[in-house]
Short mmCIF file of C-alpha atoms and ligand atoms in Angstrom, two decimals:
data_model
loop_
_atom_site.label_atom_id
_atom_site.label_comp_id
_atom_site.label_asym_id
_atom_site.label_seq_id
_atom_site.Cartn_x
_atom_site.Cartn_y
_atom_site.Cartn_z
CA MET A 1 -1.25 32.88 -5.32
CA ARG A 2 1.06 29.88 -5.31
CA ARG A 3 1.79 28.47 -1.88
CA GLU A 4 5.44 27.68 -1.47
CA SER A 5 5.16 25.50 1.62
CA SER A 6 2.72 23.95 4.09
CA ILE A 7 2.42 24.77 7.78
CA HIS A 8 3.74 21.29 8.50
CA GLY A 9 7.11 21.98 6.93
CA GLN A 10 8.86 20.73 3.83
CA TRP A 11 11.21 17.92 2.75
CA SER A 12 14.77 19.13 2.90
CA SER A 13 15.40 17.98 -0.66
CA LYS A 14 13.82 16.23 -3.59
CA LEU A 15 15.73 13.10 -2.64
CA VAL A 16 14.07 13.04 0.77
CA PHE A 17 10.68 13.17 -0.91
CA VAL A 18 11.59 10.24 -3.16
CA LEU A 19 12.81 8.33 -0.12
CA ALA A 20 9.70 9.14 1.87
CA ALA A 21 7.36 8.24 -0.95
CA THR A 22 9.30 5.04 -1.62
CA GLY A 23 9.17 4.32 2.09
CA SER A 24 5.41 4.74 1.96
CA ALA A 25 4.99 2.59 -1.12
CA VAL A 26 7.33 -0.26 -0.23
CA GLY A 27 5.93 -2.16 2.68
CA LEU A 28 3.83 -5.14 3.63
CA GLY A 29 1.93 -4.59 0.40
CA ASN A 30 4.94 -5.73 -1.61
CA ILE A 31 6.29 -8.51 0.52
CA TRP A 32 3.27 -9.85 2.37
CA ARG A 33 0.20 -8.89 0.30
CA PHE A 34 1.44 -9.17 -3.28
CA PRO A 35 2.64 -12.79 -3.08
CA TYR A 36 -0.38 -14.04 -1.19
CA ILE A 37 -2.95 -12.33 -3.42
CA ALA A 38 -1.07 -13.41 -6.55
CA GLY A 39 -0.88 -16.92 -5.11
CA GLU A 40 -4.60 -17.04 -4.42
CA ASN A 41 -5.39 -15.82 -7.90
CA GLY A 42 -3.41 -18.19 -10.04
CA GLY A 43 -0.21 -16.20 -10.55
CA GLY A 44 0.78 -15.18 -14.11
CA ALA A 45 -2.36 -13.56 -15.43
CA PHE A 46 -2.88 -11.73 -12.15
CA VAL A 47 0.69 -10.45 -12.20
CA LEU A 48 0.37 -9.24 -15.77
CA ILE A 49 -2.87 -7.38 -15.08
CA TYR A 50 -1.33 -5.94 -11.94
CA LEU A 51 1.64 -4.62 -13.94
CA ALA A 52 -0.70 -3.10 -16.53
CA CYS A 53 -2.64 -1.37 -13.74
CA ILE A 54 0.57 -0.02 -12.23
CA LEU A 55 1.59 1.54 -15.53
CA LEU A 56 -1.71 2.75 -16.96
CA ILE A 57 -3.57 3.66 -13.78
CA GLY A 58 -1.07 3.84 -10.93
CA LEU A 59 1.71 5.98 -12.41
CA PRO A 60 -0.54 8.67 -13.94
CA ILE A 61 -2.66 8.89 -10.80
CA MET A 62 0.43 9.12 -8.60
CA MET A 63 1.55 12.11 -10.65
CA ALA A 64 -1.89 13.68 -10.29
CA GLU A 65 -1.93 13.09 -6.55
CA ILE A 66 1.47 14.67 -6.04
CA ALA A 67 0.46 17.65 -8.20
CA LEU A 68 -2.71 18.17 -6.15
CA GLY A 69 -0.84 17.96 -2.88
CA ARG A 70 1.84 20.36 -3.96
CA ARG A 71 -0.69 22.86 -5.23
CA GLY A 72 -2.88 22.69 -2.14
CA ARG A 73 -0.12 22.41 0.48
CA GLN A 74 -2.49 21.13 3.18
CA SER A 75 -4.04 17.91 4.44
CA PRO A 76 -5.90 16.13 1.60
CA ILE A 77 -9.26 17.22 3.00
CA ASN A 78 -8.32 20.89 2.95
CA THR A 79 -6.28 20.59 -0.24
CA MET A 80 -9.27 19.23 -2.14
CA ALA A 81 -11.58 21.87 -0.67
CA THR A 82 -9.16 24.72 -1.39
CA LEU A 83 -8.40 23.64 -4.94
CA ALA A 84 -12.10 23.12 -5.66
CA ARG A 85 -12.75 26.67 -4.48
CA GLU A 86 -9.88 28.09 -6.51
CA GLU A 87 -11.07 26.33 -9.61
CA GLY A 88 -14.67 27.39 -9.02
CA LEU A 89 -15.87 23.82 -8.44
CA HIS A 90 -18.33 22.27 -6.03
CA ARG A 91 -17.35 21.96 -2.37
CA ALA A 92 -18.31 18.30 -2.45
CA TRP A 93 -14.85 17.54 -3.89
CA GLY A 94 -13.64 17.85 -0.31
CA LEU A 95 -15.29 14.49 0.26
CA VAL A 96 -12.43 12.86 -1.65
CA GLY A 97 -10.26 13.83 1.29
CA TRP A 98 -12.72 12.36 3.77
CA LEU A 99 -12.97 9.14 1.80
CA GLY A 100 -9.20 8.89 1.98
CA VAL A 101 -8.97 9.58 5.69
CA THR A 102 -11.60 6.90 6.36
CA ALA A 103 -9.76 4.39 4.19
CA GLY A 104 -6.54 5.31 5.97
CA PHE A 105 -7.97 4.44 9.38
CA ILE A 106 -9.28 1.09 8.19
CA ILE A 107 -6.05 0.14 6.40
CA LEU A 108 -3.88 1.23 9.32
CA SER A 109 -6.01 -0.83 11.71
CA TYR A 110 -5.16 -4.12 10.05
CA TYR A 111 -1.77 -3.08 8.69
CA SER A 112 -0.57 -2.66 12.24
CA VAL A 113 -1.75 -6.15 13.17
CA ILE A 114 0.17 -7.74 10.29
CA ALA A 115 3.21 -5.61 11.10
CA GLY A 116 2.80 -7.05 14.60
CA TRP A 117 3.12 -10.56 13.13
CA SER A 118 6.37 -9.42 11.52
CA LEU A 119 7.63 -8.02 14.82
CA SER A 120 6.92 -11.29 16.51
CA TYR A 121 8.84 -13.10 13.75
CA VAL A 122 11.92 -10.99 14.38
CA PHE A 123 12.16 -12.56 17.81
CA ARG A 124 11.26 -16.02 16.60
CA ALA A 125 13.97 -15.83 13.96
CA ALA A 126 16.52 -14.58 16.45
CA SER A 127 15.74 -17.33 18.93
CA GLY A 128 16.35 -20.02 16.34
CA ALA A 129 12.73 -21.15 16.28
CA PHE A 130 12.87 -21.93 12.54
CA ALA A 131 15.72 -24.42 12.62
CA GLY A 132 14.83 -27.70 10.96
CA LEU A 133 11.12 -26.97 10.55
CA ASP A 134 9.18 -28.68 7.77
CA GLY A 135 5.94 -27.49 6.16
CA GLU A 136 3.86 -28.79 9.05
CA GLY A 137 6.17 -27.20 11.59
CA VAL A 138 6.09 -23.71 10.11
CA LYS A 139 2.32 -23.87 9.75
CA ASN A 140 1.93 -24.83 13.39
CA LEU A 141 4.22 -22.04 14.45
CA PHE A 142 2.14 -19.54 12.50
CA GLU A 143 -1.18 -20.94 13.73
CA GLY A 144 0.10 -20.73 17.27
CA LEU A 145 0.66 -17.01 16.87
CA VAL A 146 -2.51 -15.95 15.09
CA SER A 147 -4.79 -18.02 17.29
CA ASP A 148 -3.56 -16.17 20.35
CA PRO A 149 -5.35 -12.79 20.49
CA GLU A 150 -3.48 -11.60 23.55
CA ARG A 151 -0.10 -12.01 21.95
CA LEU A 152 -1.33 -10.34 18.75
CA LEU A 153 -2.71 -7.47 20.76
CA ALA A 154 0.63 -6.92 22.46
CA TRP A 155 2.52 -6.77 19.12
CA HIS A 156 -0.17 -4.63 17.50
CA THR A 157 0.01 -2.21 20.42
CA LEU A 158 3.79 -2.01 20.22
CA PHE A 159 3.75 -1.33 16.50
CA MET A 160 1.07 1.34 16.84
CA LEU A 161 3.11 3.06 19.54
CA MET A 162 6.12 3.05 17.20
CA ASN A 163 3.98 4.86 14.62
CA ILE A 164 2.62 7.41 17.06
CA LEU A 165 6.15 8.16 18.16
CA VAL A 166 7.34 9.00 14.65
CA VAL A 167 4.25 10.87 13.53
CA ALA A 168 4.21 12.90 16.75
CA ARG A 169 7.68 14.22 15.95
CA GLY A 170 6.85 14.84 12.30
CA VAL A 171 7.34 12.26 9.58
CA ARG A 172 10.60 13.80 8.47
CA SER A 173 12.62 12.95 11.52
CA GLY A 174 14.52 9.75 11.11
CA LEU A 175 12.79 8.90 7.88
CA GLU A 176 15.71 9.90 5.75
CA LYS A 177 18.11 7.53 7.44
CA ALA A 178 15.56 4.77 7.75
CA VAL A 179 14.84 4.75 4.08
CA LYS A 180 18.29 5.55 2.73
CA PHE A 181 20.02 2.66 4.47
CA LEU A 182 17.33 0.18 5.27
CA MET A 183 15.63 0.07 1.88
CA PRO A 184 18.82 -0.95 0.07
CA ALA A 185 19.41 -3.47 2.84
CA LEU A 186 15.94 -4.89 2.31
CA LEU A 187 16.65 -5.15 -1.39
CA GLY A 188 19.90 -6.97 -0.59
CA MET A 189 18.09 -9.42 1.68
CA LEU A 190 15.52 -10.09 -1.00
CA LEU A 191 18.30 -10.81 -3.48
CA ILE A 192 19.84 -13.28 -1.03
CA LEU A 193 16.46 -14.95 -0.72
CA VAL A 194 16.00 -15.07 -4.48
CA GLY A 195 19.47 -16.63 -4.67
CA TYR A 196 18.40 -19.24 -2.15
CA ALA A 197 15.19 -19.87 -4.08
CA MET A 198 17.22 -20.32 -7.27
CA THR A 199 19.48 -22.96 -5.82
CA GLN A 200 17.26 -24.72 -3.29
CA GLY A 201 13.74 -24.09 -4.49
CA HIS A 202 11.83 -25.10 -7.58
CA PHE A 203 12.82 -21.90 -9.27
CA MET A 204 11.54 -22.54 -12.77
CA GLN A 205 8.19 -23.63 -11.43
CA GLY A 206 7.94 -20.54 -9.28
CA PHE A 207 9.02 -18.35 -12.16
CA ALA A 208 6.47 -19.90 -14.51
CA PHE A 209 3.78 -19.53 -11.88
CA MET A 210 4.47 -15.81 -11.70
CA PHE A 211 4.99 -15.03 -15.35
CA ARG A 212 3.12 -17.57 -17.46
CA PRO A 213 -0.37 -16.15 -17.74
CA ASP A 214 -3.35 -18.48 -17.89
CA PHE A 215 -6.21 -16.22 -18.86
CA SER A 216 -8.78 -18.97 -18.64
CA GLN A 217 -8.75 -18.56 -14.88
CA VAL A 218 -9.29 -14.80 -14.95
CA THR A 219 -12.60 -13.53 -13.61
CA GLY A 220 -13.87 -10.01 -12.99
CA ASP A 221 -12.77 -10.38 -9.41
CA THR A 222 -9.20 -11.29 -10.42
CA ILE A 223 -8.93 -8.04 -12.36
CA LEU A 224 -10.42 -6.05 -9.49
CA LEU A 225 -7.97 -7.61 -7.05
CA ALA A 226 -5.04 -6.82 -9.35
CA MET A 227 -6.12 -3.19 -9.59
CA GLY A 228 -6.68 -3.04 -5.82
CA GLN A 229 -3.17 -4.37 -5.27
CA ALA A 230 -1.77 -1.71 -7.62
CA PHE A 231 -3.43 1.05 -5.57
CA PHE A 232 -2.47 -0.48 -2.27
CA THR A 233 1.16 -1.06 -3.09
CA LEU A 234 1.66 2.46 -4.47
CA SER A 235 -0.15 4.03 -1.48
CA LEU A 236 -2.56 5.68 -3.91
CA GLY A 237 -6.13 6.89 -3.65
CA MET A 238 -6.26 7.90 0.00
CA GLY A 239 -4.16 11.04 0.19
CA ALA A 240 -0.92 9.59 1.58
CA ILE A 241 1.03 10.48 -1.55
CA MET A 242 -0.94 13.72 -1.80
CA ILE A 243 0.18 14.89 1.62
CA TYR A 244 3.75 13.81 0.94
CA GLY A 245 3.50 15.87 -2.25
CA SER A 246 2.37 18.85 -0.18
CA TYR A 247 5.79 18.88 1.50
CA LEU A 248 7.60 18.81 -1.84
CA SER A 249 9.48 21.78 -3.23
CA SER A 250 7.92 23.48 -6.21
CA ARG A 251 10.93 22.81 -8.38
CA ALA A 252 11.12 19.02 -8.23
CA SER A 253 10.00 17.03 -11.28
CA ILE A 254 6.83 15.17 -10.52
CA PHE A 255 7.30 12.71 -13.35
CA LYS A 256 10.84 11.68 -12.45
CA THR A 257 10.08 11.24 -8.79
CA SER A 258 6.93 9.20 -9.52
CA ALA A 259 8.73 6.99 -12.00
CA THR A 260 11.45 6.26 -9.45
CA VAL A 261 8.97 5.38 -6.73
CA VAL A 262 6.91 3.15 -9.02
CA SER A 263 9.97 1.29 -10.33
CA ALA A 264 11.39 0.64 -6.88
CA ASP A 265 8.05 -0.55 -5.61
CA THR A 266 7.46 -2.90 -8.52
CA ALA A 267 10.97 -4.33 -8.28
CA VAL A 268 10.53 -5.17 -4.61
CA ALA A 269 7.19 -6.89 -5.21
CA LEU A 270 8.49 -9.00 -8.08
CA LEU A 271 11.60 -9.99 -6.13
CA ALA A 272 9.45 -10.99 -3.18
CA GLY A 273 7.42 -13.22 -5.48
CA LEU A 274 10.56 -14.76 -6.97
CA ALA A 275 11.84 -15.52 -3.50
CA ILE A 276 8.63 -17.02 -2.21
CA PHE A 277 7.04 -19.13 -4.95
CA PRO A 278 10.03 -21.42 -5.63
CA ILE A 279 10.07 -22.24 -1.92
CA VAL A 280 6.31 -22.83 -1.95
CA PHE A 281 6.65 -25.41 -4.71
CA ALA A 282 9.76 -27.07 -3.34
CA SER A 283 8.15 -27.67 0.03
CA GLY A 284 4.74 -28.81 -1.08
CA LEU A 285 2.98 -25.77 0.30
CA GLU A 286 0.03 -24.09 -1.41
CA PRO A 287 0.48 -20.80 -3.32
CA GLY A 288 -3.06 -19.98 -2.22
CA ALA A 289 -2.28 -20.40 1.47
CA GLY A 290 -3.59 -16.90 2.20
CA PRO A 291 -2.35 -14.10 4.46
CA GLY A 292 0.09 -16.41 6.24
CA LEU A 293 2.02 -17.21 3.02
CA ILE A 294 5.30 -15.43 3.76
CA PHE A 295 5.16 -16.42 7.40
CA ILE A 296 5.08 -20.09 6.48
CA THR A 297 7.43 -20.09 3.49
CA LEU A 298 10.32 -17.85 4.48
CA PRO A 299 10.92 -19.43 7.90
CA MET A 300 11.53 -22.73 6.09
CA ALA A 301 14.20 -21.09 3.99
CA PHE A 302 15.79 -19.42 7.00
CA GLY A 303 15.59 -22.62 9.01
CA GLU A 304 17.62 -24.42 6.39
CA MET A 305 20.15 -22.00 4.93
CA THR A 306 23.56 -21.29 6.41
CA GLY A 307 23.44 -18.07 8.36
CA GLY A 308 19.67 -18.41 8.48
CA LEU A 309 19.52 -17.18 12.04
CA LEU A 310 21.16 -13.91 11.12
CA PHE A 311 19.48 -13.52 7.75
CA GLY A 312 16.08 -14.37 9.15
CA THR A 313 16.33 -11.90 11.99
CA LEU A 314 17.60 -9.22 9.64
CA PHE A 315 14.90 -9.90 7.09
CA PHE A 316 12.00 -9.57 9.51
CA LEU A 317 13.62 -6.52 11.06
CA LEU A 318 13.78 -4.90 7.63
CA LEU A 319 10.21 -5.95 6.94
CA VAL A 320 9.10 -4.20 10.12
CA THR A 321 11.00 -1.09 9.07
CA ALA A 322 9.41 -1.13 5.64
CA ALA A 323 6.00 -1.49 7.26
CA TRP A 324 6.82 1.34 9.65
CA THR A 325 7.78 3.83 6.93
CA SER A 326 4.52 2.90 5.19
CA SER A 327 2.12 3.11 8.09
CA ILE A 328 3.25 6.56 9.14
CA SER A 329 1.99 7.76 5.76
CA LEU A 330 -1.39 6.23 6.53
CA MET A 331 -1.63 8.42 9.64
CA GLU A 332 -0.31 11.65 8.21
CA PRO A 333 -3.41 12.91 6.33
CA ALA A 334 -5.67 12.60 9.37
CA VAL A 335 -3.04 14.01 11.72
CA ALA A 336 -2.39 17.01 9.47
CA TRP A 337 -6.13 17.68 9.33
CA LEU A 338 -6.44 17.61 13.13
CA VAL A 339 -3.56 20.06 13.37
CA GLU A 340 -4.98 22.39 10.70
CA ASN A 341 -8.64 22.36 11.66
CA ARG A 342 -8.75 21.51 15.32
CA GLY A 343 -5.58 23.29 16.35
CA LEU A 344 -4.19 20.21 18.12
CA ASP A 345 -0.48 19.78 18.49
CA ARG A 346 1.08 16.93 16.54
CA PRO A 347 1.68 14.54 19.45
CA LEU A 348 -1.94 14.69 20.58
CA ALA A 349 -3.21 14.38 17.01
CA ALA A 350 -0.96 11.36 16.46
CA MET A 351 -2.21 9.73 19.65
CA ILE A 352 -5.84 10.23 18.68
CA VAL A 353 -5.39 8.85 15.17
CA GLY A 354 -3.24 5.95 16.39
CA GLY A 355 -5.68 5.25 19.20
CA ILE A 356 -8.68 4.97 16.90
CA ALA A 357 -6.83 2.72 14.45
CA TRP A 358 -5.53 0.64 17.35
CA PHE A 359 -9.07 0.06 18.57
CA LEU A 360 -10.33 -0.87 15.10
CA GLY A 361 -7.42 -3.30 14.78
CA ILE A 362 -8.95 -5.53 17.43
CA GLY A 363 -11.45 -6.62 14.77
CA THR A 364 -8.57 -7.94 12.67
CA ILE A 365 -6.88 -9.64 15.59
CA LEU A 366 -10.03 -11.59 16.37
CA SER A 367 -10.56 -12.43 12.68
CA PHE A 368 -7.94 -15.14 13.10
CA SER A 369 -9.41 -16.72 16.23
CA LEU A 370 -12.66 -15.88 17.98
CA TRP A 371 -14.31 -14.26 14.98
CA SER A 372 -12.79 -16.40 12.26
CA ASN A 373 -16.17 -17.55 10.93
CA PRO A 374 -17.04 -15.50 7.88
CA ILE A 375 -20.09 -13.29 8.21
CA GLY A 376 -22.09 -12.16 5.21
CA PHE A 377 -24.88 -13.16 2.87
CA ASN A 378 -25.51 -14.96 -0.40
CA LEU A 379 -26.25 -12.91 -3.44
CA THR A 380 -27.67 -14.34 -6.63
CA LEU A 381 -26.56 -12.43 -9.70
CA GLY A 382 -27.31 -13.67 -13.23
CA GLY A 383 -28.09 -17.15 -11.98
CA GLU A 384 -24.85 -17.41 -10.06
CA SER A 385 -24.98 -17.46 -6.32
CA LEU A 386 -22.06 -15.83 -4.62
CA PHE A 387 -21.14 -15.26 -1.03
CA ILE A 388 -20.49 -11.68 -0.01
CA GLY A 389 -18.69 -11.28 3.24
CA GLY A 390 -15.84 -12.75 5.22
CA THR A 391 -14.06 -12.02 8.45
CA LEU A 392 -13.71 -8.43 9.61
CA PHE A 393 -10.15 -8.52 8.30
CA ASP A 394 -11.32 -9.77 4.88
CA MET A 395 -13.92 -7.05 4.70
CA ALA A 396 -11.63 -4.25 5.84
CA ASP A 397 -9.03 -5.29 3.29
CA TYR A 398 -11.47 -5.84 0.41
CA LEU A 399 -13.45 -2.67 1.00
CA THR A 400 -10.38 -0.43 1.17
CA SER A 401 -8.06 -1.90 -1.47
CA ASN A 402 -10.59 -2.89 -4.06
CA ILE A 403 -13.28 -0.27 -3.64
CA MET A 404 -12.28 2.82 -1.65
CA LEU A 405 -8.77 3.32 -3.06
CA PRO A 406 -9.75 2.87 -6.74
CA LEU A 407 -12.76 5.11 -6.14
CA GLY A 408 -10.50 7.76 -4.61
CA GLY A 409 -8.14 7.36 -7.56
CA LEU A 410 -11.00 7.66 -10.03
CA LEU A 411 -12.17 10.90 -8.43
CA ILE A 412 -8.63 12.28 -8.41
CA ALA A 413 -8.23 11.44 -12.11
CA LEU A 414 -11.56 13.10 -12.91
CA PHE A 415 -10.74 16.16 -10.82
CA VAL A 416 -7.33 16.76 -12.34
CA GLY A 417 -8.18 15.52 -15.83
CA TRP A 418 -11.62 17.02 -16.35
CA ARG A 419 -12.46 19.63 -13.74
CA MET A 420 -9.28 21.55 -13.10
CA ASN A 421 -8.20 24.20 -15.50
CA ARG A 422 -5.73 22.65 -17.90
CA ARG A 423 -3.38 25.58 -17.43
CA SER A 424 -3.21 25.04 -13.66
CA VAL A 425 -2.41 21.41 -14.24
CA GLU A 426 0.26 22.20 -16.81
CA GLU A 427 1.80 24.76 -14.52
CA GLU A 428 1.96 22.34 -11.60
CA LEU A 429 3.38 19.45 -13.59
CA GLY A 430 5.98 21.72 -15.16
CA LEU A 431 6.80 19.17 -17.85
CA ARG A 432 9.14 20.67 -20.35
CA SER A 433 8.02 18.48 -23.21
CA ARG A 434 4.55 19.23 -24.55
CA VAL A 435 4.22 15.85 -26.17
CA PHE A 436 4.98 14.24 -22.88
CA PHE A 437 2.45 16.34 -21.02
CA LYS A 438 -0.20 15.49 -23.58
CA ALA A 439 0.50 11.79 -23.32
CA TRP A 440 0.15 11.87 -19.54
CA TYR A 441 -2.93 14.09 -19.70
CA HIS A 442 -4.67 11.75 -22.11
CA VAL A 443 -3.94 8.68 -20.07
CA LEU A 444 -5.21 10.47 -16.96
CA ARG A 445 -8.38 11.69 -18.69
CA PHE A 446 -9.26 8.53 -20.58
CA ALA A 447 -7.30 5.35 -19.93
CA ALA A 448 -7.18 5.55 -16.13
CA PRO A 449 -10.79 6.48 -15.33
CA ILE A 450 -12.29 4.29 -18.05
CA GLY A 451 -10.07 1.44 -16.92
CA ILE A 452 -11.19 1.79 -13.31
CA LEU A 453 -14.86 2.03 -14.30
CA LEU A 454 -14.69 -0.99 -16.60
CA ILE A 455 -12.98 -3.03 -13.91
CA PHE A 456 -15.67 -2.04 -11.39
CA LEU A 457 -18.43 -3.01 -13.82
CA LYS A 458 -16.74 -6.29 -14.72
CA ALA A 459 -16.34 -7.18 -11.06
CA VAL A 460 -20.09 -7.01 -10.48
CA ASN A 461 -20.73 -8.97 -13.69
CA LEU A 462 -22.36 -6.05 -15.48
CA ILE A 463 -20.11 -6.42 -18.53
N1 LIG B 501 1.85 0.99 0.15
C1 LIG B 501 2.07 0.43 1.42
C2 LIG B 501 2.48 -1.01 1.25
O1 LIG B 501 2.60 -1.47 0.15
C3 LIG B 501 0.88 0.56 2.33
C4 LIG B 501 0.35 1.95 2.37
C5 LIG B 501 0.94 3.03 2.94
C6 LIG B 501 -0.83 2.40 1.78
N2 LIG B 501 0.18 4.13 2.71
C7 LIG B 501 -0.91 3.78 2.01
C8 LIG B 501 -1.81 1.75 1.05
C9 LIG B 501 -1.99 4.51 1.50
C10 LIG B 501 -2.89 2.49 0.57
C11 LIG B 501 -2.96 3.85 0.78
O2 LIG B 501 2.68 -1.72 2.18
#
């Protein structure tokens, strides 16, 4: 029997789902993570591979994830278990849900810390702290923040409380307004910044950095990082989009909604890059400056431009909002599971999930001060010695984005593409055009899983 809704409720319209899913996708991943990872990996070639991953792996898997969620109508753990049972498959498929929930905790733990940086920058911008700063000045300002664990803990705690508050009341409340007004505002701010970068920055150099590929620099790791970024930015592979799909009405078109979300997300990331790299080159900063990249480039722009005080405050406020609408989706799968299987009420479930992630986040906070020395070991593979490890933040980020999310995505592609009855899949997708369904189905069965596997093998130098 088809389930028409979940016990957690339903989006009031298809538009709300698109807004919620866009809210989940667009976040720190686009504005903070994309530019810094692209910057560390040489730009152009990375960006091109990232775009290919979005299209060939991300979009088809997003459609599969939404279809699974809508068919199962429960938390990802129970959805996977129920669908496996219905399709006569092994119970072990439920582990996909567990993998996702685990990844969600780890991502949320550091996501909240970085969102805390953004919160702190709202107040710095508003107090005029950026005025007249040069490259050295902005770097010092940033260092001053991240080397102070107590301050980071306070911001991290505040942001986590903001998440618990929303998730406790149900992700629908407030989300509609937040996304409908604030997302366009964020886009507007980014356009202003791109405009600034065009006139004041080294725009052509920044543009070339982002779009002129130099494949000689590409290693297996570059490709893995590009794929990891594609999963991260689209919120794929951990059940966030699956659970949002479980609140979607049976009539909405999965393809159209996915295409909208993917386009909006990609546009925001590319605009962020176009705003940031011209400023990097004009001010003699390094594109490979790491996780602090936007926090040292954008304040220079705001410190200099007319209206920078207002624009800067607004920008970081919007960044916090974007992060907020993303991080609630990281909590939702675990919270829904606690409600379904442990009978907790939402507020308590939200507090437990937020509390655990909050605690784990301390590891990230200290990764920038007390525990900033990388830990790990040297591995010799094919005559090449390489260091495996990093700070707790590095490891949390690498493990989730580059391994757990693609692995989750791979399993979802295999489940929907190879194990589920084709008729069930066709029914759920409800694509009117057969040709179109076939195209998607083929990409999901072949291109996406083979792509992920090849990238995994390449990353460990096996091919
Ligand atoms: N996509 C969000 C961003 O780009 C982060 C995010 C939210 C996420 N939910 C997720 C990442 C689920 C991976 C999985 O900022």
